[in-house]
Amino acid sequence: MDKRLRVALYAAAWAALIALPAAQQGLPKGTQQNPGTVKAGNGNYIVLGCVSREGQGSSPTYVITDSRATPPQQFRVDGDADLLRIHNGHTLEIGGAITPASGGRGMPTLKAQAVTYISPTCVKFK
């Protein structure tokens, strides 16, 4: 086989292998993996936990459960729905401001300003 043809085939195979994981993740165009960085303090908090989807239909609610607290604390996540959909069932670190639940009912809301991927599964922290 001609050397140039072999090199071209190897290059094509290599490109396909590199593109495969990105295609499997199904990342929407324009969605950032980590839109910013947040440090705890000045009204910002860092929550580390499992993301889950609640509700059906076109506008589901995403919740992060921080199992470091006893009992585990839950926050409704106000952020990019496409990014949260991708990370349903994953462990994330989300930083941002927390708004208390209205009227003492429901759960507080975490405004996602920074999202860091930790694990493809839900990890229990102690």
mmCIF file of C-alpha atoms in Angstrom:
data_model
loop_
_atom_site.group_PDB
_atom_site.id
_atom_site.type_symbol
_atom_site.label_atom_id
_atom_site.label_comp_id
_atom_site.label_asym_id
_atom_site.label_seq_id
_atom_site.Cartn_x
_atom_site.Cartn_y
_atom_site.Cartn_z
ATOM 1 C CA MET A 1 0.000 0.000 0.000
ATOM 2 C CA ASP A 2 1.255 3.432 -0.836
ATOM 3 C CA LYS A 3 2.728 5.264 2.155
ATOM 4 C CA ARG A 4 0.608 8.392 1.539
ATOM 5 C CA LEU A 5 -2.577 6.308 1.486
ATOM 6 C CA ARG A 6 -1.635 4.599 4.767
ATOM 7 C CA VAL A 7 -0.932 7.959 6.407
ATOM 8 C CA ALA A 8 -4.266 9.334 5.170
ATOM 9 C CA LEU A 9 -6.146 6.280 6.526
ATOM 10 C CA TYR A 10 -4.401 6.542 9.905
ATOM 11 C CA ALA A 11 -5.209 10.255 10.076
ATOM 12 C CA ALA A 12 -8.874 9.614 9.262
ATOM 13 C CA ALA A 13 -9.105 6.838 11.874
ATOM 14 C CA TRP A 14 -7.437 9.066 14.491
ATOM 15 C CA ALA A 15 -9.838 11.942 13.766
ATOM 16 C CA ALA A 16 -12.834 9.605 14.075
ATOM 17 C CA LEU A 17 -11.605 8.292 17.447
ATOM 18 C CA ILE A 18 -11.139 11.801 18.784
ATOM 19 C CA ALA A 19 -14.583 12.958 17.607
ATOM 20 C CA LEU A 20 -16.458 9.910 18.962
ATOM 21 C CA PRO A 21 -16.549 10.890 22.682
ATOM 22 C CA ALA A 22 -17.779 14.407 21.880
ATOM 23 C CA ALA A 23 -20.509 13.018 19.650
ATOM 24 C CA GLN A 24 -21.605 10.575 22.358
ATOM 25 C CA GLN A 25 -21.976 13.350 24.937
ATOM 26 C CA GLY A 26 -24.405 15.204 22.706
ATOM 27 C CA LEU A 27 -23.266 18.648 23.826
ATOM 28 C CA PRO A 28 -25.578 21.335 22.480
ATOM 29 C CA LYS A 29 -23.944 24.066 20.426
ATOM 30 C CA GLY A 30 -23.063 27.148 22.439
ATOM 31 C CA THR A 31 -23.241 25.396 25.821
ATOM 32 C CA GLN A 32 -20.217 25.995 27.986
ATOM 33 C CA GLN A 33 -18.940 23.264 30.269
ATOM 34 C CA ASN A 34 -17.793 25.833 32.802
ATOM 35 C CA PRO A 35 -19.246 29.285 32.215
ATOM 36 C CA GLY A 36 -17.212 30.938 34.972
ATOM 37 C CA THR A 37 -15.530 30.551 38.299
ATOM 38 C CA VAL A 38 -16.960 31.321 41.711
ATOM 39 C CA LYS A 39 -15.280 31.474 45.100
ATOM 40 C CA ALA A 40 -17.294 30.967 48.262
ATOM 41 C CA GLY A 41 -18.062 34.162 50.149
ATOM 42 C CA ASN A 42 -19.658 37.507 49.334
ATOM 43 C CA GLY A 43 -23.051 35.826 48.914
ATOM 44 C CA ASN A 44 -21.741 32.934 46.786
ATOM 45 C CA TYR A 45 -21.757 29.295 47.804
ATOM 46 C CA ILE A 46 -20.220 26.105 46.447
ATOM 47 C CA VAL A 47 -22.520 23.070 46.338
ATOM 48 C CA LEU A 48 -21.098 19.621 45.574
ATOM 49 C CA GLY A 49 -23.574 16.880 44.801
ATOM 50 C CA CYS A 50 -25.726 14.799 42.511
ATOM 51 C CA VAL A 51 -27.907 16.460 39.859
ATOM 52 C CA SER A 52 -31.350 14.999 39.217
ATOM 53 C CA ARG A 53 -34.314 15.926 37.055
ATOM 54 C CA GLU A 54 -37.723 16.496 38.585
ATOM 55 C CA GLY A 55 -40.928 16.907 36.661
ATOM 56 C CA GLN A 56 -42.006 16.041 33.157
ATOM 57 C CA GLY A 57 -42.637 18.022 30.028
ATOM 58 C CA SER A 58 -40.754 20.760 28.274
ATOM 59 C CA SER A 59 -39.582 22.648 31.368
ATOM 60 C CA PRO A 60 -38.245 20.208 33.981
ATOM 61 C CA THR A 61 -36.656 21.329 37.239
ATOM 62 C CA TYR A 62 -33.116 20.269 38.067
ATOM 63 C CA VAL A 63 -32.063 19.680 41.668
ATOM 64 C CA ILE A 64 -28.626 19.205 43.182
ATOM 65 C CA THR A 65 -28.399 17.161 46.381
ATOM 66 C CA ASP A 66 -25.379 17.928 48.560
ATOM 67 C CA SER A 67 -24.828 14.763 50.623
ATOM 68 C CA ARG A 68 -22.050 16.345 52.702
ATOM 69 C CA ALA A 69 -24.701 17.838 54.998
ATOM 70 C CA THR A 70 -26.708 15.795 57.511
ATOM 71 C CA PRO A 71 -29.447 15.459 56.386
ATOM 72 C CA PRO A 72 -28.496 15.976 52.723
ATOM 73 C CA GLN A 73 -29.466 19.442 51.462
ATOM 74 C CA GLN A 74 -31.290 20.006 48.175
ATOM 75 C CA PHE A 75 -31.264 23.079 45.960
ATOM 76 C CA ARG A 76 -33.256 23.837 42.836
ATOM 77 C CA VAL A 77 -30.700 24.806 40.168
ATOM 78 C CA ASP A 78 -31.312 27.924 38.089
ATOM 79 C CA GLY A 79 -29.010 27.426 35.111
ATOM 80 C CA ASP A 80 -28.596 26.292 31.510
ATOM 81 C CA ALA A 81 -31.254 23.576 31.057
ATOM 82 C CA ASP A 82 -29.314 21.933 28.191
ATOM 83 C CA LEU A 83 -26.167 21.675 30.305
ATOM 84 C CA LEU A 84 -28.116 20.315 33.286
ATOM 85 C CA ARG A 85 -29.910 17.787 31.059
ATOM 86 C CA ILE A 86 -26.546 16.416 29.955
ATOM 87 C CA HIS A 87 -25.398 16.085 33.571
ATOM 88 C CA ASN A 88 -28.539 14.436 34.969
ATOM 89 C CA GLY A 89 -27.276 11.685 37.313
ATOM 90 C CA HIS A 90 -23.741 13.122 37.481
ATOM 91 C CA THR A 91 -21.842 14.655 40.377
ATOM 92 C CA LEU A 92 -21.142 18.355 39.840
ATOM 93 C CA GLU A 93 -19.743 21.277 41.777
ATOM 94 C CA ILE A 94 -21.965 24.306 41.216
ATOM 95 C CA GLY A 95 -21.086 27.750 42.486
ATOM 96 C CA GLY A 96 -23.373 30.737 42.788
ATOM 97 C CA ALA A 97 -25.782 32.690 44.930
ATOM 98 C CA ILE A 98 -28.545 30.970 46.906
ATOM 99 C CA THR A 99 -32.055 32.389 47.166
ATOM 100 C CA PRO A 100 -34.056 31.068 50.145
ATOM 101 C CA ALA A 101 -37.314 29.222 49.526
ATOM 102 C CA SER A 102 -40.278 31.573 49.400
ATOM 103 C CA GLY A 103 -42.458 31.466 52.506
ATOM 104 C CA GLY A 104 -40.310 28.752 54.067
ATOM 105 C CA ARG A 105 -41.808 26.169 51.703
ATOM 106 C CA GLY A 106 -40.042 24.279 48.968
ATOM 107 C CA MET A 107 -36.307 24.358 48.479
ATOM 108 C CA PRO A 108 -33.788 27.166 48.067
ATOM 109 C CA THR A 109 -32.598 28.073 44.564
ATOM 110 C CA LEU A 110 -28.941 27.992 43.518
ATOM 111 C CA LYS A 111 -28.145 30.373 40.632
ATOM 112 C CA ALA A 112 -25.485 28.450 38.671
ATOM 113 C CA GLN A 113 -22.601 30.770 37.818
ATOM 114 C CA ALA A 114 -19.918 28.070 37.569
ATOM 115 C CA VAL A 115 -20.312 24.356 36.861
ATOM 116 C CA THR A 116 -17.501 21.862 37.334
ATOM 117 C CA TYR A 117 -17.941 18.234 36.276
ATOM 118 C CA ILE A 118 -16.798 15.776 38.973
ATOM 119 C CA SER A 119 -18.072 12.274 38.127
ATOM 120 C CA PRO A 120 -20.378 10.438 35.680
ATOM 121 C CA THR A 121 -22.152 8.853 38.660
ATOM 122 C CA CYS A 122 -23.609 10.183 41.886
ATOM 123 C CA VAL A 123 -20.978 10.122 44.608
ATOM 124 C CA LYS A 124 -21.961 10.134 48.288
ATOM 125 C CA PHE A 125 -19.716 12.351 50.382
ATOM 126 C CA LYS A 126 -19.231 11.984 54.122
#
